[in-house]
Amino acid sequence: MQGRKPMKFSEIVQQLGALAQQSSLDTVPDIDPDIDGVQAIATATPGTLSYIDGAKFAPQVQTTGASALILPRNQDLQTAATARGLAWVETVEPRLCFAQAIALFYQPFQPAPEIHPTAVVHPTAQLGEHVYVGPHVVIQANTVIGNQVCIHPNVVLYPGVRVGDRTVLHANCTVHERTQIGADCVIHSGTVLGAEGFGFVPTPQGWYKMQQSGFVVLEDGVEVGCNGAIDRPAVGETRIGRQTKLDNMVHIGHGCQIGFGCAFAAQVGLAGGVEVGDRVILAGQVGVANEAKIGPGAIASSKTGVHGSIPPGQVVSGYPGVDHKIYLKSSAIYSRLPEMHQTLRQLQKRVAELEQQSSQA
Amino acid sequence: MQGRKPMKFSEIVQQLGALAQQSSLDTVPDIDPDIDGVQAIATATPGTLSYIDGAKFAPQVQTTGASALILPRNQDLQTAATARGLAWVETVEPRLCFAQAIALFYQPFQPAPEIHPTAVVHPTAQLGEHVYVGPHVVIQANTVIGNQVCIHPNVVLYPGVRVGDRTVLHANCTVHERTQIGADCVIHSGTVLGAEGFGFVPTPQGWYKMQQSGFVVLEDGVEVGCNGAIDRPAVGETRIGRQTKLDNMVHIGHGCQIGFGCAFAAQVGLAGGVEVGDRVILAGQVGVANEAKIGPGAIASSKTGVHGSIPPGQVVSGYPGVDHKIYLKSSAIYSRLPEMHQTLRQLQKRVAELEQQSSQA
Amino acid sequence: MQGRKPMKFSEIVQQLGALAQQSSLDTVPDIDPDIDGVQAIATATPGTLSYIDGAKFAPQVQTTGASALILPRNQDLQTAATARGLAWVETVEPRLCFAQAIALFYQPFQPAPEIHPTAVVHPTAQLGEHVYVGPHVVIQANTVIGNQVCIHPNVVLYPGVRVGDRTVLHANCTVHERTQIGADCVIHSGTVLGAEGFGFVPTPQGWYKMQQSGFVVLEDGVEVGCNGAIDRPAVGETRIGRQTKLDNMVHIGHGCQIGFGCAFAAQVGLAGGVEVGDRVILAGQVGVANEAKIGPGAIASSKTGVHGSIPPGQVVSGYPGVDHKIYLKSSAIYSRLPEMHQTLRQLQKRVAELEQQSSQA
């Protein structure tokens, strides 16, 4: 899968140098294997580089098939690796270092610039330099596409869309009217940006449709996973802050304001008008109710239901979401409810007997 | 975002006349600003119209930048608005009135009728008048498309589909064989209608696929949000009633029967064979089990898990769903379970001591 | 909906013979109606075949409009059917037998082999025999497509994809680089296979993107519902085992390993690195946390939140997931928590009074 030529381990260490602290090259200089790829620790084969991050994976230094390892600062692990004849480099952040190593061996598919002849591009659209517009892409009126943008096949841009430099739109995405996508964003396949928010007013005759005259803004460096949806509001904007990353099938309702550097896992859903501060993490399947406010640095565990406000930095869990420590205790007791219930009934009986004895005394 | 020319506030009031009750024009006739758009109360700027709906937003009458307001029946708000030199109109339904005001300034993008030359339309397909068929649309055999239908780019219609007058199919939708879509429906981008229901029978050799010979019916005025899916059943039909509105990523299983005027929020999922009465509201991420029955007017709070039957008009919450009032009490106690557990253990000790004393007495 | 000519009931019984045990033909030979389709028991009309599976549906033998029934082994039902002049056949598996009967009357739409002239097929792509490539399909470099594969309109295959014999890719699917799809798979509309896993490493400057160099493998006979997503990992593979069936909007994170013959209902989500044994069933909206392990034959009820490990064969429910029997008891008590809380407070008072009496005694 990884097409590059092999590299000497010493060369890799040099290229990862900014972070690497120490390596087997310093202590056992003849351990310098050829490395032709990166692999997971459990399934690594000779000639590959892998990594160990955290105590859970430590025992695998004894069994891995990898020829070289990125290790945390841990003398025992280093000694064990050396004893097995494995090359290693030490770092305070093995996972980050491994991510950098992957990038030495693998670059994602990026088509060469071209406007495919089957694409339908409106004459008023402005395209930057070195742009790829794949087969069957549709670019409608008054769109503005930056430089080095990559628009994969079958993407549809409605009128008035703006796409910043180096942004990638994967196949079968749809970007609705007036959406503004920043630079260095990645929109994964099947995602829909800027469609109409869910705005209906109840009347005796049925639902009256509130037109959604607003638009969606994605700041620079935003990623949106597959088959997601970010809706535009009736008035104003829905905004996703710089460097925020959304996993697959995330729904962002109309008028939400999301801060910098957040990460929302798959199947998270935000109702309308939610405000989310910087660096908030929402785990999988979290749901956030209308107009909720989530402070910077807050974290919600998977499946949490968020209502009202969450203070900065708080960790919440459960449905409805409560402080994570309370949740842990309460959920542990949940499965003992039948026992508690029985104990309570027995106590009622015993107290009744005591009361009877007391009254007879 | 809103392209219309400015209108006098008096002109707007006149056009919203059916609902408006009273206005600053009646009391302070020289307050009649030019209005060039509609905005949210918190971010409105001079020259725009906004609205106040409910006590939560009332203080903003003192701070909003809007030049004109749609107000509820509230003498204090009206006096405050007049004191600030703002134009206003009173109504019993500010949100509905604001929705109508948006429509004065904004109309959604609607392409002019054409059959784009890159569309692939089967010769047996019947198309009505004033139809738009966008680039790369595929319309297969024996489809029937009504008048003024708008089929955005890259939509695929399988054979035998029917689409009613004025219905809009947004980009990258897929409509499977035999699906019947009524008039005035809106199908948002990426949604799939009429695909095979999830029907497999377990056998010792694995899953035996049950062919899904039925079809999906959407009655008039149905909206389906982005990246949703409504499946067809093995036999018979899956039916979505008139004026029912589904938000993004809603899954409707095979054979469900949904009534008139329902609203399902994002990420709701219905398993197979569910029956839902008229005007039912399901909040975000609600799940409904196989063959459940939900009575007319019932409401399920976000993330509720519905099994069995819900009587007409009941409000349910929680997992498993219970009456909302009980849920509120029970969920409030949930975070006090550790304390209850400790109290119970202390009581056990105290009762045991009393019993010992009593036996010694 | 079902286009075939009518068949004699006796002919149907003969064709379903492998499973049928006994029929009205054996006992009342002149009950042999013409059957022109299959229908659900509640809505069946004369001339159709239906089935009864389980006690819940048994009363409908008295009211159904069907002319013939597939019945379970139940003398009473057979007698009742005969008394009403209905034809019937007995089987130990009525639902399976009905599924086979549907297949006698209905075959799903399958286009004739062709490479549509609007499809864009890279010259290095290898296509098998009798392949259908629909309008606007995009097949990129170094793909390998087996025999009798059916690729519906607007599907996009990125470079290096392999598709096994007889597999069907429905409209608007996207298959990313290096994905390997087995034989006899069905990928429903809008689904995305092999997109980048959600891999970001936190740094003080924001999220560092971990390139996803791995790929996705679907073994033979896998089905993936509409608008789903199966991500590729940073290194190694994400694997869906033979005969596993996923319903709509299922998310499978990077590096998951799913066994043989599983079934995941709609809106299930698996985080990264989850291991799932053979024949596991996950009901709707189940969420599974990172690196969780689910043993063969385990079942999780709808909306369950799975963490850690589930032993083989266990049934779990709730959030967090616990043994189903405990869950049933605990959730039943949940709605009585307010009552328990009150009882507890009363007991505290009563015990305090007893203690006071005891100390005074």
GROMACS .gro file of N, CA and C in nm, chain B residues 72-186:
model
  345
  433PRO      N    1  -4.446   4.020   2.000
  433PRO     CA    2  -4.566   3.954   2.053
  433PRO      C    3  -4.656   4.059   2.118
  434ARG      N    4  -4.774   4.016   2.159
  434ARG     CA    5  -4.868   4.107   2.227
  434ARG      C    6  -4.814   4.139   2.366
  435ASN      N    7  -4.742   4.249   2.376
  435ASN     CA    8  -4.680   4.282   2.504
  435ASN      C    9  -4.657   4.432   2.507
  436GLN      N   10  -4.735   4.498   2.587
  436GLN     CA   11  -4.735   4.645   2.592
  436GLN      C   12  -4.596   4.699   2.627
  437ASP      N   13  -4.529   4.631   2.721
  437ASP     CA   14  -4.397   4.679   2.765
  437ASP      C   15  -4.297   4.676   2.651
  438LEU      N   16  -4.298   4.567   2.574
  438LEU     CA   17  -4.204   4.557   2.462
  438LEU      C   18  -4.232   4.666   2.359
  439GLN      N   19  -4.359   4.689   2.335
  439GLN     CA   20  -4.396   4.790   2.235
  439GLN      C   21  -4.352   4.929   2.281
  440THR      N   22  -4.374   4.959   2.406
  440THR     CA   23  -4.333   5.089   2.461
  440THR      C   24  -4.182   5.105   2.452
  441ALA      N   25  -4.111   4.996   2.485
  441ALA     CA   26  -3.964   5.001   2.480
  441ALA      C   27  -3.915   5.022   2.337
  442ALA      N   28  -3.977   4.954   2.244
  442ALA     CA   29  -3.937   4.968   2.103
  442ALA      C   30  -3.963   5.111   2.055
  443THR      N   31  -4.079   5.162   2.087
  443THR     CA   32  -4.112   5.300   2.047
  443THR      C   33  -4.013   5.399   2.108
  444ALA      N   34  -3.980   5.378   2.234
  444ALA     CA   35  -3.888   5.467   2.303
  444ALA      C   36  -3.751   5.470   2.233
  445ARG      N   37  -3.713   5.358   2.175
  445ARG     CA   38  -3.584   5.352   2.104
  445ARG      C   39  -3.598   5.397   1.958
  446GLY      N   40  -3.716   5.438   1.919
  446GLY     CA   41  -3.736   5.484   1.781
  446GLY      C   42  -3.746   5.371   1.680
  447LEU      N   43  -3.777   5.251   1.729
  447LEU     CA   44  -3.789   5.136   1.639
  447LEU      C   45  -3.932   5.121   1.590
  448ALA      N   46  -3.943   5.083   1.466
  448ALA     CA   47  -4.074   5.047   1.413
  448ALA      C   48  -4.109   4.907   1.460
  449TRP      N   49  -4.239   4.880   1.478
  449TRP     CA   50  -4.277   4.744   1.520
  449TRP      C   51  -4.417   4.712   1.472
  450VAL      N   52  -4.442   4.582   1.469
  450VAL     CA   53  -4.578   4.535   1.444
  450VAL      C   54  -4.605   4.421   1.542
  451GLU      N   55  -4.728   4.417   1.588
  451GLU     CA   56  -4.765   4.317   1.689
  451GLU      C   57  -4.837   4.199   1.624
  452THR      N   58  -4.811   4.081   1.674
  452THR     CA   59  -4.882   3.963   1.622
  452THR      C   60  -4.886   3.857   1.730
  453VAL      N   61  -4.983   3.768   1.721
  453VAL     CA   62  -4.988   3.657   1.817
  453VAL      C   63  -4.884   3.550   1.782
  454GLU      N   64  -4.830   3.554   1.663
  454GLU     CA   65  -4.734   3.451   1.622
  454GLU      C   66  -4.610   3.514   1.559
  455PRO      N   67  -4.523   3.571   1.640
  455PRO     CA   68  -4.407   3.641   1.582
  455PRO      C   69  -4.320   3.553   1.492
  456ARG      N   70  -4.303   3.428   1.528
  456ARG     CA   71  -4.214   3.344   1.448
  456ARG      C   72  -4.273   3.318   1.310
  457LEU      N   73  -4.403   3.290   1.305
  457LEU     CA   74  -4.469   3.269   1.176
  457LEU      C   75  -4.461   3.396   1.092
  458CYS      N   76  -4.485   3.510   1.157
  458CYS     CA   77  -4.483   3.638   1.087
  458CYS      C   78  -4.343   3.667   1.033
  459PHE      N   79  -4.241   3.635   1.113
  459PHE     CA   80  -4.103   3.655   1.068
  459PHE      C   81  -4.073   3.565   0.948
  460ALA      N   82  -4.122   3.441   0.954
  460ALA     CA   83  -4.102   3.349   0.841
  460ALA      C   84  -4.163   3.408   0.715
  461GLN      N   85  -4.279   3.469   0.729
  461GLN     CA   86  -4.344   3.530   0.612
  461GLN      C   87  -4.264   3.651   0.564
  462ALA      N   88  -4.204   3.724   0.659
  462ALA     CA   89  -4.122   3.839   0.621
  462ALA      C   90  -3.997   3.796   0.544
  463ILE      N   91  -3.936   3.685   0.588
  463ILE     CA   92  -3.818   3.634   0.514
  463ILE      C   93  -3.855   3.613   0.368
  464ALA      N   94  -3.972   3.553   0.348
  464ALA     CA   95  -4.014   3.520   0.211
  464ALA      C   96  -4.034   3.645   0.125
  465LEU      N   97  -4.053   3.761   0.189
  465LEU     CA   98  -4.063   3.886   0.111
  465LEU      C   99  -3.927   3.928   0.054
  466PHE      N  100  -3.820   3.886   0.123
  466PHE     CA  101  -3.687   3.930   0.083
  466PHE      C  102  -3.604   3.822   0.014
  467TYR      N  103  -3.645   3.698   0.030
  467TYR     CA  104  -3.560   3.588  -0.015
  467TYR      C  105  -3.642   3.479  -0.080
  468GLN      N  106  -3.598   3.438  -0.197
  468GLN     CA  107  -3.655   3.319  -0.258
  468GLN      C  108  -3.542   3.221  -0.285
  469PRO      N  109  -3.562   3.093  -0.253
  469PRO     CA  110  -3.454   2.996  -0.275
  469PRO      C  111  -3.418   2.984  -0.422
  470PHE      N  112  -3.295   2.946  -0.449
  470PHE     CA  113  -3.247   2.923  -0.585
  470PHE      C  114  -3.333   2.821  -0.657
  471GLN      N  115  -3.380   2.859  -0.773
  471GLN     CA  116  -3.460   2.766  -0.855
  471GLN      C  117  -3.418   2.784  -1.000
  472PRO      N  118  -3.354   2.684  -1.059
  472PRO     CA  119  -3.307   2.701  -1.196
  472PRO      C  120  -3.422   2.712  -1.295
  473ALA      N  121  -3.397   2.777  -1.404
  473ALA     CA  122  -3.497   2.788  -1.510
  473ALA      C  123  -3.519   2.652  -1.576
  474PRO      N  124  -3.639   2.628  -1.626
  474PRO     CA  125  -3.667   2.499  -1.692
  474PRO      C  126  -3.570   2.471  -1.806
  475GLU      N  127  -3.517   2.352  -1.809
  475GLU     CA  128  -3.438   2.304  -1.922
  475GLU      C  129  -3.413   2.155  -1.900
  476ILE      N  130  -3.385   2.085  -2.007
  476ILE     CA  131  -3.333   1.949  -1.995
  476ILE      C  132  -3.186   1.961  -2.034
  477HIS      N  133  -3.097   1.952  -1.937
  477HIS     CA  134  -2.955   1.973  -1.967
  477HIS      C  135  -2.906   1.865  -2.064
  478PRO      N  136  -2.825   1.905  -2.161
  478PRO     CA  137  -2.784   1.806  -2.262
  478PRO      C  138  -2.702   1.688  -2.206
  479THR      N  139  -2.644   1.704  -2.089
  479THR     CA  140  -2.568   1.590  -2.032
  479THR      C  141  -2.658   1.494  -1.953
  480ALA      N  142  -2.784   1.530  -1.931
  480ALA     CA  143  -2.875   1.438  -1.862
  480ALA      C  144  -2.905   1.319  -1.951
  481VAL      N  145  -2.923   1.203  -1.890
  481VAL     CA  146  -2.955   1.081  -1.965
  481VAL      C  147  -3.099   1.044  -1.931
  482VAL      N  148  -3.189   1.070  -2.025
  482VAL     CA  149  -3.332   1.049  -2.000
  482VAL      C  150  -3.381   0.937  -2.091
  483HIS      N  151  -3.436   0.833  -2.033
  483HIS     CA  152  -3.482   0.717  -2.110
  483HIS      C  153  -3.599   0.758  -2.199
  484PRO      N  154  -3.603   0.704  -2.321
  484PRO     CA  155  -3.710   0.746  -2.413
  484PRO      C  156  -3.851   0.717  -2.361
  485THR      N  157  -3.867   0.622  -2.273
  485THR     CA  158  -4.002   0.594  -2.221
  485THR      C  159  -4.042   0.686  -2.106
  486ALA      N  160  -3.951   0.769  -2.059
  486ALA     CA  161  -3.984   0.860  -1.948
  486ALA      C  162  -4.080   0.967  -1.997
  487GLN      N  163  -4.178   1.002  -1.912
  487GLN     CA  164  -4.271   1.110  -1.946
  487GLN      C  165  -4.241   1.230  -1.857
  488LEU      N  166  -4.210   1.343  -1.921
  488LEU     CA  167  -4.180   1.464  -1.846
  488LEU      C  168  -4.289   1.567  -1.865
  489GLY      N  169  -4.329   1.633  -1.754
  489GLY     CA  170  -4.431   1.737  -1.761
  489GLY      C  171  -4.375   1.865  -1.821
  490GLU      N  172  -4.450   1.973  -1.803
  490GLU     CA  173  -4.410   2.103  -1.858
  490GLU      C  174  -4.325   2.179  -1.759
  491HIS      N  175  -4.238   2.266  -1.815
  491HIS     CA  176  -4.156   2.355  -1.733
  491HIS      C  177  -4.072   2.279  -1.631
  492VAL      N  178  -4.018   2.169  -1.676
  492VAL     CA  179  -3.937   2.085  -1.588
  492VAL      C  180  -3.790   2.124  -1.601
  493TYR      N  181  -3.716   2.123  -1.489
  493TYR     CA  182  -3.571   2.138  -1.494
  493TYR      C  183  -3.508   2.002  -1.466
  494VAL      N  184  -3.424   1.959  -1.558
  494VAL     CA  185  -3.345   1.836  -1.538
  494VAL      C  186  -3.199   1.877  -1.553
  495GLY      N  187  -3.126   1.878  -1.443
  495GLY     CA  188  -2.992   1.934  -1.440
  495GLY      C  189  -2.887   1.844  -1.505
  496PRO      N  190  -2.763   1.893  -1.507
  496PRO     CA  191  -2.654   1.816  -1.565
  496PRO      C  192  -2.640   1.678  -1.497
  497HIS      N  193  -2.612   1.577  -1.578
  497HIS     CA  194  -2.577   1.443  -1.530
  497HIS      C  195  -2.687   1.374  -1.453
  498VAL      N  196  -2.808   1.425  -1.463
  498VAL     CA  197  -2.921   1.353  -1.406
  498VAL      C  198  -2.946   1.228  -1.490
  499VAL      N  199  -2.988   1.121  -1.426
  499VAL     CA  200  -3.022   0.997  -1.497
  499VAL      C  201  -3.168   0.963  -1.466
  500ILE      N  202  -3.249   0.956  -1.569
  500ILE     CA  203  -3.391   0.923  -1.553
  500ILE      C  204  -3.418   0.797  -1.632
  501GLN      N  205  -3.455   0.690  -1.562
  501GLN     CA  206  -3.463   0.559  -1.628
  501GLN      C  207  -3.604   0.530  -1.678
  502ALA      N  208  -3.623   0.409  -1.723
  502ALA     CA  209  -3.743   0.374  -1.799
  502ALA      C  210  -3.871   0.392  -1.718
  503ASN      N  211  -3.977   0.432  -1.789
  503ASN     CA  212  -4.112   0.434  -1.733
  503ASN      C  213  -4.128   0.524  -1.611
  504THR      N  214  -4.048   0.627  -1.603
  504THR     CA  215  -4.069   0.728  -1.499
  504THR      C  216  -4.170   0.830  -1.551
  505VAL      N  217  -4.239   0.892  -1.454
  505VAL     CA  218  -4.338   0.993  -1.489
  505VAL      C  219  -4.310   1.115  -1.402
  506ILE      N  220  -4.276   1.226  -1.466
  506ILE     CA  221  -4.236   1.348  -1.395
  506ILE      C  222  -4.341   1.454  -1.420
  507GLY      N  223  -4.394   1.516  -1.314
  507GLY     CA  224  -4.501   1.616  -1.327
  507GLY      C  225  -4.451   1.750  -1.379
  508ASN      N  226  -4.538   1.849  -1.371
  508ASN     CA  227  -4.506   1.983  -1.419
  508ASN      C  228  -4.422   2.059  -1.318
  509GLN      N  229  -4.336   2.147  -1.368
  509GLN     CA  230  -4.255   2.237  -1.285
  509GLN      C  231  -4.168   2.162  -1.184
  510VAL      N  232  -4.141   2.038  -1.210
  510VAL     CA  233  -4.051   1.961  -1.123
  510VAL      C  234  -3.908   2.010  -1.146
  511CYS      N  235  -3.829   2.011  -1.038
  511CYS     CA  236  -3.691   2.058  -1.046
  511CYS      C  237  -3.598   1.945  -0.999
  512ILE      N  238  -3.522   1.890  -1.091
  512ILE     CA  239  -3.432   1.779  -1.059
  512ILE      C  240  -3.289   1.829  -1.072
  513HIS      N  241  -3.225   1.851  -0.959
  513HIS     CA  242  -3.091   1.910  -0.956
  513HIS      C  243  -2.986   1.809  -1.006
  514PRO      N  244  -2.862   1.859  -1.029
  514PRO     CA  245  -2.760   1.775  -1.092
  514PRO      C  246  -2.734   1.642  -1.019
  515ASN      N  247  -2.697   1.543  -1.098
  515ASN     CA  248  -2.649   1.415  -1.048
  515ASN      C  249  -2.752   1.333  -0.971
  516VAL      N  250  -2.877   1.368  -0.982
  516VAL     CA  251  -2.983   1.284  -0.926
  516VAL      C  252  -3.002   1.163  -1.016
  517VAL      N  253  -3.032   1.048  -0.955
  517VAL     CA  254  -3.060   0.926  -1.031
  517VAL      C  255  -3.200   0.875  -0.997
  518LEU      N  256  -3.282   0.859  -1.099
  518LEU     CA  257  -3.413   0.796  -1.082
  518LEU      C  258  -3.409   0.658  -1.146
  519TYR      N  259  -3.433   0.555  -1.067
  519TYR     CA  260  -3.443   0.419  -1.119
  519TYR      C  261  -3.576   0.403  -1.195
  520PRO      N  262  -3.598   0.290  -1.259
  520PRO     CA  263  -3.720   0.276  -1.340
  520PRO      C  264  -3.849   0.284  -1.258
  521GLY      N  265  -3.951   0.336  -1.324
  521GLY     CA  266  -4.087   0.331  -1.268
  521GLY      C  267  -4.115   0.430  -1.158
  522VAL      N  268  -4.030   0.532  -1.143
  522VAL     CA  269  -4.052   0.634  -1.039
  522VAL      C  270  -4.157   0.735  -1.089
  523ARG      N  271  -4.238   0.786  -0.996
  523ARG     CA  272  -4.331   0.895  -1.027
  523ARG      C  273  -4.300   1.014  -0.937
  524VAL      N  274  -4.298   1.133  -0.995
  524VAL     CA  275  -4.269   1.255  -0.919
  524VAL      C  276  -4.378   1.356  -0.947
  525GLY      N  277  -4.443   1.406  -0.842
  525GLY     CA  278  -4.557   1.498  -0.857
  525GLY      C  279  -4.515   1.641  -0.889
  526ASP      N  280  -4.612   1.721  -0.923
  526ASP     CA  281  -4.589   1.859  -0.967
  526ASP      C  282  -4.512   1.940  -0.863
  527ARG      N  283  -4.425   2.025  -0.913
  527ARG     CA  284  -4.352   2.123  -0.832
  527ARG      C  285  -4.257   2.061  -0.730
  528THR      N  286  -4.237   1.933  -0.732
  528THR     CA  287  -4.144   1.871  -0.637
  528THR      C  288  -4.000   1.903  -0.676
  529VAL      N  289  -3.915   1.921  -0.573
  529VAL     CA  290  -3.773   1.951  -0.593
  529VAL      C  291  -3.689   1.834  -0.543
  530LEU      N  292  -3.602   1.784  -0.629
  530LEU     CA  293  -3.505   1.681  -0.589
  530LEU      C  294  -3.367   1.745  -0.592
  531HIS      N  295  -3.303   1.756  -0.476
  531HIS     CA  296  -3.173   1.822  -0.473
  531HIS      C  297  -3.062   1.727  -0.521
  532ALA      N  298  -2.945   1.786  -0.539
  532ALA     CA  299  -2.834   1.716  -0.604
  532ALA      C  300  -2.797   1.585  -0.533
  533ASN      N  301  -2.754   1.489  -0.614
  533ASN     CA  302  -2.699   1.363  -0.563
  533ASN      C  303  -2.799   1.276  -0.487
  534CYS      N  304  -2.928   1.302  -0.504
  534CYS     CA  305  -3.029   1.208  -0.450
  534CYS      C  306  -3.039   1.086  -0.539
  535THR      N  307  -3.091   0.978  -0.481
  535THR     CA  308  -3.120   0.857  -0.556
  535THR      C  309  -3.262   0.813  -0.524
  536VAL      N  310  -3.341   0.789  -0.627
  536VAL     CA  311  -3.478   0.743  -0.606
  536VAL      C  312  -3.492   0.607  -0.673
  537HIS      N  313  -3.521   0.505  -0.592
  537HIS     CA  314  -3.521   0.368  -0.644
  537HIS      C  315  -3.654   0.332  -0.709
  538GLU      N  316  -3.650   0.216  -0.773
  538GLU     CA  317  -3.757   0.170  -0.858
  538GLU      C  318  -3.894   0.177  -0.788
  539ARG      N  319  -3.994   0.228  -0.864
  539ARG     CA  320  -4.135   0.228  -0.825
  539ARG      C  321  -4.171   0.329  -0.716
  540THR      N  322  -4.074   0.407  -0.667
  540THR     CA  323  -4.108   0.507  -0.565
  540THR      C  324  -4.207   0.609  -0.621
  541GLN      N  325  -4.305   0.645  -0.539
  541GLN     CA  326  -4.404   0.745  -0.579
  541GLN      C  327  -4.390   0.868  -0.489
  542ILE      N  328  -4.348   0.978  -0.549
  542ILE     CA  329  -4.331   1.103  -0.475
  542ILE      C  330  -4.444   1.196  -0.515
  543GLY      N  331  -4.511   1.255  -0.415
  543GLY     CA  332  -4.625   1.341  -0.441
  543GLY      C  333  -4.586   1.478  -0.494
  544ALA      N  334  -4.682   1.567  -0.493
  544ALA     CA  335  -4.660   1.704  -0.537
  544ALA      C  336  -4.601   1.787  -0.424
  545ASP      N  337  -4.528   1.893  -0.458
  545ASP     CA  338  -4.479   1.990  -0.359
  545ASP      C  339  -4.391   1.927  -0.252
  546CYS      N  340  -4.322   1.822  -0.288
  546CYS     CA  341  -4.225   1.763  -0.194
  546CYS      C  342  -4.087   1.826  -0.217
  547VAL      N  343  -4.001   1.820  -0.114
  547VAL     CA  344  -3.861   1.859  -0.130
  547VAL      C  345  -3.775   1.745  -0.076
   0.00000   0.00000   0.00000
